[in-house]
Amino acid sequence: MVGVGALGTTALAACSDDGGAGEEAPEGPVELRMTVWTASEDHLGLFQEIADAYVADHPDEVSAVTFETIPFDGYTTSLTTQLAGGNPPDLAWIFESNAPEFVQSGALVDVRETLSSTEGYDFEDVGETALELWQDGDALYAYPFSNSPFVMFVNTDRIAGSGQPNPADLVASDGWTYDAARDISAASAAALGGAGLVVRDFDYMNWTNLATVWGGWDAEPWSADGATSEFDSPEMVDALEWFHDAIFTQNAIPGPGTSADFFAGDTTMTITQISRASSLDGSFAWDIVPLPAGPTQQQNIVGQAGVGVLAAGKNPQAAANFLAYFTNPENSASLSLYFPPPRESLLNPETLAAGNPVFSEPQLGIVIDSISGATTKPSHANFAQVDTTARGALDAMWTPDADVAAVAADVSEAIQPLLEA
């Protein structure tokens, strides 16, 4: 996918200078447009309900709010094209992977003052760690409306049918590790057929989803400042060698070209986000457990999305005011039906149960624990180009006789110039 990086930070920065916050406020009520990547009727219906209530309460400021769905796969490309073409939305969802580029480019408006000064907003309730990716100094350039944790879904029918230990019991005894998950997965696949462990949506392409694995080795693809590749670090090489062996030696993970869907019932366990629970149809018994521990640590990972106000938009202050309403405590509680919130007061089983009825209270406790102190998937100011380059260089790793350390070194060499760009 061609993303922000293909059009360049320069294009984003240019868009931010085309007016927006610098223009005179329009006379009379304005229409606001917000881009999203969901096409769910339930999601869009809730958004519109919140927006219509805001319009009714602020008829002199806003006459209408519309939500424009852009397909997930091409979302960032389409959003950046709108910006470059002079047709920016007023507000937009932004992937965590592209957050640094949007934040650093000046394409977004600082909304901290608007949010923190809005009566009843209770800005202090928003977890500080959830804000980190969207801040630059004291400025806040987007609100992290969704913080969806990755957990391990387990088919307990397959676990019992293959005589393997229950992961929940291993969690209780501090024995829930990646090695244990690998061994259980390999044994169940050997006994029952199907697949063992699947990192959902990885598909040997979306390599950043492997952060849910390499976090257990305390590995990172690049340094905290984004300037230096760490893809060839000992920690990353050890994690990738573990993953490679689990595929080609232990047969615990299905190899390239193999289709395996946990929710079809023929896979023992899968790493994925809690929103996938909507695919469960009751055809098998299941459970969720935290991500396993690696040899170094147990690391929680979230996929995060922010809502930002575009500096090039025609109505930045009106958009920021609407964002404050859209994400206030009451509306955040409603949005938590679908999007795990960053508000600490809402991270409790009672609130989350309303939007996740298939989860038991203990399972919702796991969800909450998986959000607390979590890190986000990899992000970078030049993410689109780094992502494409790393994906291509990693292709050589997905063969049985691959030299994992050599491939990791090749990936590191390939992305280093892009990290410095």
CSV table of C-alpha atoms in Angstrom, one decimal, residues 15-16 18-20 31-35 68 78-92 107 309-315:
chain,number,residue,atom,x,y,z
A,15,CYS,CA,-1.1,21.3,3.2
A,16,SER,CA,-0.9,22.6,6.8
A,18,ASP,CA,-2.7,26.5,3.0
A,19,GLY,CA,-5.1,28.2,5.5
A,20,GLY,CA,-7.2,26.3,7.9
A,31,GLU,CA,-20.7,21.8,7.9
A,32,LEU,CA,-18.0,19.4,9.3
A,33,ARG,CA,-16.7,16.3,7.5
A,34,MET,CA,-14.8,13.5,9.3
A,35,THR,CA,-13.1,10.6,7.5
A,68,GLU,CA,-17.0,9.8,5.1
A,78,SER,CA,-6.7,8.6,0.1
A,79,LEU,CA,-6.6,10.9,3.1
A,80,THR,CA,-3.2,12.3,2.1
A,81,THR,CA,-4.4,12.7,-1.5
A,82,GLN,CA,-7.3,14.8,-0.2
A,83,LEU,CA,-4.9,16.9,1.7
A,84,ALA,CA,-2.5,17.4,-1.2
A,85,GLY,CA,-5.5,18.1,-3.5
A,86,GLY,CA,-6.9,20.9,-1.4
A,87,ASN,CA,-9.9,18.9,-0.2
A,88,PRO,CA,-9.1,18.2,3.4
A,89,PRO,CA,-11.7,16.9,5.9
A,90,ASP,CA,-12.2,18.8,9.1
A,91,LEU,CA,-11.4,15.7,11.2
A,92,ALA,CA,-9.8,12.4,10.4
A,107,ALA,CA,-0.8,18.8,9.4
A,309,VAL,CA,-8.3,18.1,13.5
A,310,LEU,CA,-6.7,19.0,10.1
A,311,ALA,CA,-4.9,22.3,10.1
A,312,ALA,CA,-5.8,22.8,6.4
A,313,GLY,CA,-9.5,22.4,7.1
A,314,LYS,CA,-11.8,25.3,6.7
A,315,ASN,CA,-13.2,25.1,10.3
